[in-house]
Short mmCIF file of C-alpha atoms in Angstrom, two decimals:
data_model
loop_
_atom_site.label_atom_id
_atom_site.label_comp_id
_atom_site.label_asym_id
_atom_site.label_seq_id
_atom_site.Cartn_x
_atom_site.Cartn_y
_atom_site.Cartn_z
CA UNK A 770 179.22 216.46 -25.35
CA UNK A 771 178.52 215.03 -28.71
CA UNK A 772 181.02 217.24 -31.17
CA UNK A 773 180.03 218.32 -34.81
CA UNK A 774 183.05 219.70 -36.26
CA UNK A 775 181.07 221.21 -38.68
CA UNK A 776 177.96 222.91 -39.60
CA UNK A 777 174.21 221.94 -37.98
CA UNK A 778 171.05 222.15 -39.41
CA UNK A 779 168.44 222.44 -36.60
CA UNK A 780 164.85 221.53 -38.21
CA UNK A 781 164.47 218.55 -40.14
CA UNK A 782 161.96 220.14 -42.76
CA UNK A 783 162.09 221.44 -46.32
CA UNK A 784 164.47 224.38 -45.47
CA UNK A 785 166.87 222.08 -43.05
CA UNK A 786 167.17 219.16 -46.48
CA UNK A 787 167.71 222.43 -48.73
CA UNK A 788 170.60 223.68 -46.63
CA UNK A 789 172.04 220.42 -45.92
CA UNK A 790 171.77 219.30 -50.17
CA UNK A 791 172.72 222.88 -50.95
CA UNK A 792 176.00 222.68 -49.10
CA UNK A 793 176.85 219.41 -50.48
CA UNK A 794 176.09 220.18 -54.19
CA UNK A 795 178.21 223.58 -53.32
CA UNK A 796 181.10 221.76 -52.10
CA UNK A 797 181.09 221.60 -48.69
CA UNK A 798 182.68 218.41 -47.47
CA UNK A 799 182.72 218.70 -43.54
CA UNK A 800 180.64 217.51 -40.79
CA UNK A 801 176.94 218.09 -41.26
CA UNK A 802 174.35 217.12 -39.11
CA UNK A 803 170.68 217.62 -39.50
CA UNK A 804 168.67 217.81 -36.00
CA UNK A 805 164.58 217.50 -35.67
CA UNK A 806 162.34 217.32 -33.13
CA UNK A 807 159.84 215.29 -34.74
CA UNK A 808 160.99 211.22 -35.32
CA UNK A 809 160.47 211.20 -38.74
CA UNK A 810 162.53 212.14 -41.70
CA UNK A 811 162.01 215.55 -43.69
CA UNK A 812 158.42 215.22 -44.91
CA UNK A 813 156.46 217.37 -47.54
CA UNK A 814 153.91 219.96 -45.64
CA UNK A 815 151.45 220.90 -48.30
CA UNK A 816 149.32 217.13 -48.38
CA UNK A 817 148.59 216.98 -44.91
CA UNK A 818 145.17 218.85 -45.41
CA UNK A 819 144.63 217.55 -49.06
CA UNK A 820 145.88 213.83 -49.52
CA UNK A 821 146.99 212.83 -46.31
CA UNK A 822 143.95 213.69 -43.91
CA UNK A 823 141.43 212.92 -46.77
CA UNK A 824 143.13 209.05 -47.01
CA UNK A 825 144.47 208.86 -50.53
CA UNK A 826 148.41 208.88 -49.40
CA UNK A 827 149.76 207.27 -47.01
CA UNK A 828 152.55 208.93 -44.39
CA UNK A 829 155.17 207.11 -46.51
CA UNK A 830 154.31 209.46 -49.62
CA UNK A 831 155.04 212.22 -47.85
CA UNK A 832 159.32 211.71 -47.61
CA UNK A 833 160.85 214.70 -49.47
CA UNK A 834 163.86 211.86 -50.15
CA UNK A 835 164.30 208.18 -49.28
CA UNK A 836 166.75 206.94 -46.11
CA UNK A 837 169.75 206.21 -48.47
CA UNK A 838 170.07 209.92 -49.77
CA UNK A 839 170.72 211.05 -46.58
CA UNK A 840 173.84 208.26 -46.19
CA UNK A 841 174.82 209.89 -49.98
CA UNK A 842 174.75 213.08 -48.46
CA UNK A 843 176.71 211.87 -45.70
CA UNK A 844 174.50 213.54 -43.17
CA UNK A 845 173.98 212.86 -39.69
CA UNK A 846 170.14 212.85 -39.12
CA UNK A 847 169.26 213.22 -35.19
CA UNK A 848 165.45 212.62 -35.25
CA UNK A 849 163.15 213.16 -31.90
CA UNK A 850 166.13 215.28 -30.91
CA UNK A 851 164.04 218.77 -29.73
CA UNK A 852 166.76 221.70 -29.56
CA UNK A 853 165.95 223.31 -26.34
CA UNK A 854 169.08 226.02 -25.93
CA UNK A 855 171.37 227.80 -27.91
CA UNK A 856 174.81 229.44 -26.47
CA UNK A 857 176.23 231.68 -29.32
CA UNK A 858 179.02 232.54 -27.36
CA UNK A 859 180.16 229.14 -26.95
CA UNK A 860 178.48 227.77 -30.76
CA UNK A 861 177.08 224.73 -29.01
CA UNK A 862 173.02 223.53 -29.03
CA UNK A 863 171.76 221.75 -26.45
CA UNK A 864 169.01 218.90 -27.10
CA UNK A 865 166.24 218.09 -24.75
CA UNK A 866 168.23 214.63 -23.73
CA UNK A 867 171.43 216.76 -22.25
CA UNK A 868 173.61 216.58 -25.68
CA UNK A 869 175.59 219.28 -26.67
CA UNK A 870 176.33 219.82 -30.24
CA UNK A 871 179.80 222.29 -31.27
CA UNK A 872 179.12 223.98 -34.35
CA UNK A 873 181.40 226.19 -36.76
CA UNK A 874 178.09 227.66 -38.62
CA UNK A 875 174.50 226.54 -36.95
CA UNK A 876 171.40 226.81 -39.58
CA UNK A 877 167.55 227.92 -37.61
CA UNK A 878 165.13 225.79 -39.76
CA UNK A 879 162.08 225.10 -36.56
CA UNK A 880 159.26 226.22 -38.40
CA UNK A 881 156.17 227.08 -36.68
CA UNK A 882 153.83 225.52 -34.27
CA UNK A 883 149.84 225.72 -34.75
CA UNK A 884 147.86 228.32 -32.49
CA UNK A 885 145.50 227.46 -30.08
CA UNK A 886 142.65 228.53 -27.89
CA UNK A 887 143.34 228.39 -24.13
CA UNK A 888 142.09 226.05 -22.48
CA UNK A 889 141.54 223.72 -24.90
CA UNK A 890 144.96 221.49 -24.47
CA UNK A 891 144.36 218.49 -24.15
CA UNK A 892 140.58 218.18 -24.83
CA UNK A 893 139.61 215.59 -27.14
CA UNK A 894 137.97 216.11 -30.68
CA UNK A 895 139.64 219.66 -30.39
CA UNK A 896 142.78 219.29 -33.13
CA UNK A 897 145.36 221.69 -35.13
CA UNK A 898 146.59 220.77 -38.36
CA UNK A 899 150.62 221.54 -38.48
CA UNK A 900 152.23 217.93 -38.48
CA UNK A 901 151.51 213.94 -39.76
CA UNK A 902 150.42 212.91 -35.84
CA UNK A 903 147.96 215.62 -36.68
CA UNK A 904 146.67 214.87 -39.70
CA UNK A 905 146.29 211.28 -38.52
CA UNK A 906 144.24 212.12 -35.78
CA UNK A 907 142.18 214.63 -37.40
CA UNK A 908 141.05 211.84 -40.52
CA UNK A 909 140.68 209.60 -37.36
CA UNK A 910 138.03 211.85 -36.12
CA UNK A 911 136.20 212.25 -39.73
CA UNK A 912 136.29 208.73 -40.53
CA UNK A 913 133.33 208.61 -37.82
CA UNK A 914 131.80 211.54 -39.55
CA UNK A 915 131.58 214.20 -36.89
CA UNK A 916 130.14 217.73 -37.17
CA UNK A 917 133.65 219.68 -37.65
CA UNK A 918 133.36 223.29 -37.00
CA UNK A 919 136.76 225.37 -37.96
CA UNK A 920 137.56 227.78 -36.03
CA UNK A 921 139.47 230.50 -38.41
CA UNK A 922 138.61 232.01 -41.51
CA UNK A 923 140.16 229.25 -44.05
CA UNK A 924 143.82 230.61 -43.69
CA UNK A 925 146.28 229.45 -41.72
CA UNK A 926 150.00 231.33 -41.67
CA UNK A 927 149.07 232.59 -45.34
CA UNK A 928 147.98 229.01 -46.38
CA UNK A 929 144.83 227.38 -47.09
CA UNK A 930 144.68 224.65 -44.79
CA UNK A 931 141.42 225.32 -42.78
CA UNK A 932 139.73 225.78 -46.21
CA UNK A 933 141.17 222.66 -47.81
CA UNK A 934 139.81 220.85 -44.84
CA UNK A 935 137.05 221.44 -45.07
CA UNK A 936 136.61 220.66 -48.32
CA UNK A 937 138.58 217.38 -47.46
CA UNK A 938 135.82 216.70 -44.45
CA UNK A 939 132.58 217.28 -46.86
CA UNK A 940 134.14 214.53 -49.40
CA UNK A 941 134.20 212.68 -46.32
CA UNK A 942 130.41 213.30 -45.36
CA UNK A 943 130.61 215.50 -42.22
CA UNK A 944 128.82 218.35 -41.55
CA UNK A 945 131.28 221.29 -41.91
CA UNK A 946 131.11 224.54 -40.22
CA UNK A 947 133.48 227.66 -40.90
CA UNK A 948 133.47 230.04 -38.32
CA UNK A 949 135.43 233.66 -39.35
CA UNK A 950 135.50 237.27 -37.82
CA UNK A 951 135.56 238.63 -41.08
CA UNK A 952 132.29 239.66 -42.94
CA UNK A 953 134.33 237.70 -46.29
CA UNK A 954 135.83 234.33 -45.32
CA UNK A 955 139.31 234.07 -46.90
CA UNK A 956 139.49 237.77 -47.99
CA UNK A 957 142.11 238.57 -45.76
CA UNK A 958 144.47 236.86 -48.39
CA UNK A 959 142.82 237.11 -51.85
CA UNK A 960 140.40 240.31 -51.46
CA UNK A 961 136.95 240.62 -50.67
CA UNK A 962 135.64 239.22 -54.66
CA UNK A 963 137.65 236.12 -54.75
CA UNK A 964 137.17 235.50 -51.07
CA UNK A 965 133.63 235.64 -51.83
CA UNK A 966 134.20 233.59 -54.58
CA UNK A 967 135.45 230.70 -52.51
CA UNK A 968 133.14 231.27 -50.31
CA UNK A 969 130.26 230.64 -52.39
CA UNK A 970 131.68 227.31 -53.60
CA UNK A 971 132.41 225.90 -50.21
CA UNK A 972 128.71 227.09 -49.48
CA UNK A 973 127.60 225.14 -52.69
CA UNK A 974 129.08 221.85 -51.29
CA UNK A 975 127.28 222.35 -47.91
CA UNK A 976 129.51 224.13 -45.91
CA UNK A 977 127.81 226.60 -43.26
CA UNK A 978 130.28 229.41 -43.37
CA UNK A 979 129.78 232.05 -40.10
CA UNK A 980 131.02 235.57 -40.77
CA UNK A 981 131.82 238.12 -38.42
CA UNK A 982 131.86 236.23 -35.49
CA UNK A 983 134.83 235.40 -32.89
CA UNK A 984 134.75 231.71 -30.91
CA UNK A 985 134.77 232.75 -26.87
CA UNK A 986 134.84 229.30 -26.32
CA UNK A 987 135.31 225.23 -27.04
CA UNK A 988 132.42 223.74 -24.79
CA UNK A 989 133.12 219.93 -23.59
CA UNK A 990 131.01 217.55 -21.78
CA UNK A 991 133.19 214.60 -20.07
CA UNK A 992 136.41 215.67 -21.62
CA UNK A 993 135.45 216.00 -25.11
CA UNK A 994 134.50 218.73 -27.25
CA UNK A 995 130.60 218.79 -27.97
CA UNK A 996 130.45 222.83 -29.31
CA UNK A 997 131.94 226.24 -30.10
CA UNK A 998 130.52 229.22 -28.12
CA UNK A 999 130.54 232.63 -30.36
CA UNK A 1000 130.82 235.63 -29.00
CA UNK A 1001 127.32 236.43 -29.06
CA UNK A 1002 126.29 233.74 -27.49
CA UNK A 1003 125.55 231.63 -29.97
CA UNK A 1004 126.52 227.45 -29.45
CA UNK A 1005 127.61 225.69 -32.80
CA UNK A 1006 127.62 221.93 -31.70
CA UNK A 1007 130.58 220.57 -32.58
CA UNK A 1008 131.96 216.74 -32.79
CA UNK A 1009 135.28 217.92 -33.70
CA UNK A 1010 136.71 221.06 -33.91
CA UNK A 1011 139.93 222.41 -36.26
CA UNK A 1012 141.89 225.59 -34.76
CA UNK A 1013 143.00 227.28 -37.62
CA UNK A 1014 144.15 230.99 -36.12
CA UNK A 1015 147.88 230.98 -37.71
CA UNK A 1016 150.53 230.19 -36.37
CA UNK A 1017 153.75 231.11 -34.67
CA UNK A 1018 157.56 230.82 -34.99
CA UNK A 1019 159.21 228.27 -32.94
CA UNK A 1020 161.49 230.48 -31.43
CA UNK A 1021 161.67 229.70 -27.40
CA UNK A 1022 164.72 227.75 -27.60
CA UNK A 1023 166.64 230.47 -28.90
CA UNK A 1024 164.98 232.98 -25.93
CA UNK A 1025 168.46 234.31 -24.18
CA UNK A 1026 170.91 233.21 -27.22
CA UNK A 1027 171.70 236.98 -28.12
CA UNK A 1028 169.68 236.95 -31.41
CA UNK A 1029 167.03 239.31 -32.17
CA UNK A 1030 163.60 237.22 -31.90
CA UNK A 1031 161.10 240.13 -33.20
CA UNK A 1032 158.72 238.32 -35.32
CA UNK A 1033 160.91 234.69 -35.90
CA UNK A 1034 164.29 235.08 -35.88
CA UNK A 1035 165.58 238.54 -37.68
CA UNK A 1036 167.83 238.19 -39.91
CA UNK A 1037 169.62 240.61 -42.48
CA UNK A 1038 168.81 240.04 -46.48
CA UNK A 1039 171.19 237.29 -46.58
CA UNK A 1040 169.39 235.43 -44.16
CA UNK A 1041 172.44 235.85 -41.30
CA UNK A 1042 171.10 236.51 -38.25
CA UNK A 1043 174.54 237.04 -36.44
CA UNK A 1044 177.10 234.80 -34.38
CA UNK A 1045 177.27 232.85 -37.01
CA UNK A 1046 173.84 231.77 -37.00
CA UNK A 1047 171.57 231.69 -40.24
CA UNK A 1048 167.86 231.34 -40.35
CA UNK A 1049 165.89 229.41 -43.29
CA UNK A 1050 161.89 229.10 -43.95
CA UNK A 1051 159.04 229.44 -41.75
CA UNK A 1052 161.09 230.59 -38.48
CA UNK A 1053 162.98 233.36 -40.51
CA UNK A 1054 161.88 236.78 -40.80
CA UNK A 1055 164.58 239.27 -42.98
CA UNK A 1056 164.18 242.60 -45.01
CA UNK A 1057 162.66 242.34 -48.54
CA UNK A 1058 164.50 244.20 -50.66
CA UNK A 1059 162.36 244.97 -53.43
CA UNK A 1060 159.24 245.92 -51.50
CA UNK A 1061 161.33 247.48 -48.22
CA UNK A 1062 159.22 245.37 -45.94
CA UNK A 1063 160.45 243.07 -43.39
CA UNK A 1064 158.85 240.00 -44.41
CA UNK A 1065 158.15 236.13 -42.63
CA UNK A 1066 156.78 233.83 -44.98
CA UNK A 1067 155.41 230.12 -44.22
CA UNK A 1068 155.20 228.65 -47.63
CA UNK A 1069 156.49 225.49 -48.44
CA UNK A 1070 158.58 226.88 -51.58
CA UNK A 1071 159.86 229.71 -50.02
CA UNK A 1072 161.28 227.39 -47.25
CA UNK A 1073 162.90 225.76 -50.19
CA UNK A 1074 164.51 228.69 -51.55
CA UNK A 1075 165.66 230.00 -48.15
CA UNK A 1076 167.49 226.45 -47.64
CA UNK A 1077 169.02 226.85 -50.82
CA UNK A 1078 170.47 230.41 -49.82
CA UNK A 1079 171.58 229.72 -46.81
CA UNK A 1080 173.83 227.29 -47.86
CA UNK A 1081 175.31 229.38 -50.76
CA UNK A 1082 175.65 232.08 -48.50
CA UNK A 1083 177.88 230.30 -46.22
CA UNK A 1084 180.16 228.82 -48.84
CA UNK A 1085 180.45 232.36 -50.13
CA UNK A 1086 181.66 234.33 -47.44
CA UNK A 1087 181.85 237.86 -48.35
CA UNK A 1088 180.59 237.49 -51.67
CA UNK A 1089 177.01 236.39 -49.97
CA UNK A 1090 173.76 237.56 -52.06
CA UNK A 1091 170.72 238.86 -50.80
CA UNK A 1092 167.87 236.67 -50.41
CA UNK A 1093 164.82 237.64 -53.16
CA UNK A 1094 161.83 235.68 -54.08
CA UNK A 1095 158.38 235.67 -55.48
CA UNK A 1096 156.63 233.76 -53.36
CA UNK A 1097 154.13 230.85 -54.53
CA UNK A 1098 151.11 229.08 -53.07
CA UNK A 1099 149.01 226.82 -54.48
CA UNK A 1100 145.75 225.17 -53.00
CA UNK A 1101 143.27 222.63 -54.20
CA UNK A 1102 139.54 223.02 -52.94
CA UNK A 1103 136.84 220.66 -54.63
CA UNK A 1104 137.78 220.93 -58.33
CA UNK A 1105 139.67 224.21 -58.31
CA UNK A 1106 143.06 224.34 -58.02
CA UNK A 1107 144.15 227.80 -57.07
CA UNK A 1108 147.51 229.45 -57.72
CA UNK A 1109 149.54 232.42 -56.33
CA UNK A 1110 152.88 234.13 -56.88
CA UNK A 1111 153.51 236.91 -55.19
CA UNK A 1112 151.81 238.83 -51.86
CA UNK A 1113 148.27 239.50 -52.00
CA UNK A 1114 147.99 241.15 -48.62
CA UNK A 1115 148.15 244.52 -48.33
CA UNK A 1116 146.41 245.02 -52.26
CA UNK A 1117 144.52 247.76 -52.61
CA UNK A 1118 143.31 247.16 -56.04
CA UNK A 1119 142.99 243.47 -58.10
CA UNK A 1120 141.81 243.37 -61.96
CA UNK A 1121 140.58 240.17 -63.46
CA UNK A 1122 143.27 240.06 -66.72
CA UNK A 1123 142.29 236.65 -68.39
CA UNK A 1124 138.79 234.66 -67.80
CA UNK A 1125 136.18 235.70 -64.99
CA UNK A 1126 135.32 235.02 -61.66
CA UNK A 1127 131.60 234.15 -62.86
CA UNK A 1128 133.29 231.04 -64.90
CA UNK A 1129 135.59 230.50 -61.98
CA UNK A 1130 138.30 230.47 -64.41
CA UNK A 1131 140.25 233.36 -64.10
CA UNK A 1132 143.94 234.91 -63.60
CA UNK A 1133 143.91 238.60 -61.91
CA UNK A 1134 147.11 241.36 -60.89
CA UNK A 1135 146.94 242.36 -57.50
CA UNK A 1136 148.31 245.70 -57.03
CA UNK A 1137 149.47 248.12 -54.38
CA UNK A 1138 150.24 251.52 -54.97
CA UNK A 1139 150.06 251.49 -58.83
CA UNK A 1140 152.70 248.41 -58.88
CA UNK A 1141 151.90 244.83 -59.56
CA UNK A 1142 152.06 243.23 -55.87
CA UNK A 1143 150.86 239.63 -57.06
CA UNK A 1144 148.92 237.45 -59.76
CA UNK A 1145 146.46 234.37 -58.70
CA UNK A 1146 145.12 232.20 -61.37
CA UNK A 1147 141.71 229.47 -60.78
CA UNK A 1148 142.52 226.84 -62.81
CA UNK A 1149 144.39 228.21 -65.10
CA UNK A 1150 147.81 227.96 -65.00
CA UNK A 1151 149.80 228.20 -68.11
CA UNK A 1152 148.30 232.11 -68.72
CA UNK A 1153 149.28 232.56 -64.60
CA UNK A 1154 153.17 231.58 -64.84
CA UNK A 1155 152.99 234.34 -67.79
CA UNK A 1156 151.88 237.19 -65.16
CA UNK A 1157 154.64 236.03 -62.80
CA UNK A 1158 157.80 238.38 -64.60
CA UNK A 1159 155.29 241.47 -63.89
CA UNK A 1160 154.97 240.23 -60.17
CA UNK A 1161 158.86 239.74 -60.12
CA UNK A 1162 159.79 243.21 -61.05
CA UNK A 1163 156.86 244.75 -59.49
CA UNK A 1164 155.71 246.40 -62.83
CA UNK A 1165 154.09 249.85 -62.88
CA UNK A 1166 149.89 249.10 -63.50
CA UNK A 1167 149.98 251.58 -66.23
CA UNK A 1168 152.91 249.76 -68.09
CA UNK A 1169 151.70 246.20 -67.71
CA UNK A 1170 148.22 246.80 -68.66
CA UNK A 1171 149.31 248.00 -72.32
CA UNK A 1172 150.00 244.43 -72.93
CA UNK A 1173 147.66 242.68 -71.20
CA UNK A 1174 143.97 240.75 -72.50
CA UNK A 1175 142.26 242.29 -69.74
CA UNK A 1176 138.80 240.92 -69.33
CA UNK A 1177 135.72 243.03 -69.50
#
């Protein structure tokens, strides 16, 4: 057994280098280790579909913090180290090699792993778009300038990574196809007028965007992908195909551990999910207590924030505070860099405040119920950060309107 007197951090990723630099700055001076299945050090998420797969960075760029910080922090880092078992009872995790790690307080940061389509593991030219080895492989496959065809409507776990690549792949010269079951690509997130929006611009660069269609199946000849069968029969030929259907919490280790794995791991609103086990980013799911939902959200800032809770959390004991955020995302597609704070899903009303969609320069309140839900800005940012306090405290529409330049 390898012993950790201390606390460990399984998931080397945004919310694990939170927790473990969010300890340290709080004063915690015991053992800390930091466990991740993949072999490389924490890395930033967000590029991989924007400057990673299109060339312009290198995987290098991508380190949230350079080797030595993590001998400042006085961390033990266990990379290529997959955490296949957890016994509460006995606060140990087991590793895929046969270690067992001893824990005082043990910190869930796995993320989420890519859907798929069955039957396409392992077939060539078909790729997901959740880690560097993926990226890689993906630009790989565009370098040669295939016909991609994505198979999702833009959005992947509430981000825009199917959209952004193929934005990515027409800079690169490939045919694109988009391939949704919606009759509005991307409207599932941002409504049906800026989902048409975006929809039109990715059009305008030469992107064939199918609507209302579901994939039955990835065709292959010799191994390799060569189209995308649609439900109604239709074939899409296809030289390399994205999955981009969401994702899901990487929660099978834990399976018999005595937590509650509902949708991630549930946790209460200060992220404790019980047996002295805490959950941070992607993988944790906890009640929101300003809307009363029970929320799991994969955005890289969020998984910040989370990290950074955790760890007070645990230094504080009983005076713990509940986790609250307004979430942010932020995409960049051709020349528009898109912005949102706040939840969009679930709106059932959105009102253009400063700019207009024609100009494609625009900030808008999303509401739900008569209360402002979220605000997403096209390229306009200053004017967006100003909407966020109204998102924060969920402002009555009637109330925030009096002050607003609402557009006409």
């Amino acid at each position: 057994m390898t012993v950790s007197a201390g606390i460990v951090v399984v998931g080397a990723s945004a919310a694990g280098l939170a927790t473990v630099e969010g300890l340290r700055r709080g004063g915690y001076e015991g053992s800390l280790t930091l466990v991740g299945g993949e072999s490389h050090l924490p890395y930033d998420r967000p590029p991989l579909s924007k400057q990673l797969l299109s060339g312009a960075w290198q995987p290098e760029k991508l380190r949230l913090r350079t080797p030595e910080t993590y001998t400042e922090l006085q961390v033990d880092h266990l990379l290529g180290a997959e955490a296949v078992a957890l016994d509460t009872g006995g606060r140990s995790v087991r590793l895929a090699d046969g270690r067992q790690l001893a824990y005082t307080q043990l910190v869930v940061a796995t993320g989420a792993s890519a859907r798929t389509l069955p039957g396409t593991e392992g077939v060539a030219g078909v790729h997901t778009l959740r880690t560097v080895e993926d990226a890689l492989a993906l630009r790989a496959e565009l370098v040669a300038r295939p016909h991609l065809v994505i198979v999702g409507g833009g959005f992947v776990g509430g981000g825009f990574v199917g959209a952004e690549a193929a934005a990515v792949a027409r800079g690169l010269g490939c045919e694109v196809t988009l391939v949704t079951d919606q009759d509005a690509p991307l409207s599932d997130a941002v409504g049906v007028e800026v989902g048409g929006l975006l929809t039109a611009v990715h059009r305008e660069h030469g992107v064939r965007v199918v609507t209302g269609s579901l994939v039955r199946e990835v065709i292959t000849e010799n191994g390799r992908t060569a189209g995308v069968r649609l439900d109604d029969g239709r074939i899409l030929p296809a030289g390399a195909v994205l999955i981009g259907i969401g994702a899901r919490p990487n929660t099978g280790w834990l399976t018999g551990s005595g937590l509650s794995l509902t949708n991630g791991v549930d946790c209460n609103a200060f992220l404790h999910a019980g047996h002295g086990v805490w959950a941070a980013g992607d993988v944790a799911s906890w009640p929101d207590v300003d809307s009363g939902e029970r929320l799991r959200i994969e955005h890289r800032t969020n998984a910040s924030e989370q990290g950074l809770t955790v760890a007070r959390n645990i230094l504080a004991g009983p005076a713990a505070t509940a986790f609250r955020t307004v979430p942010y995302v932020w995409s960049d597609q051709y020349d528009l860099k898109i912005q949102i704070y706040g939840r969009t899903h679930g709106a059932d009303a959105m009102h253009v405040v400063e700019g207009s969609l024609h100009e494609r320069k625009f900030t808008a309140l999303y509401l739900s119920r008569g209360h402002v839900t979220a605000a997403l800005g096209v390229g306009m940012i200053r004017p967006l950060r100003a909407l966020r306090p109204l998102v924060a405290a969920r402002a009555p529409w009637e109330q925030a309107r009096q002050d607003l330049p609402l557009a006409g």
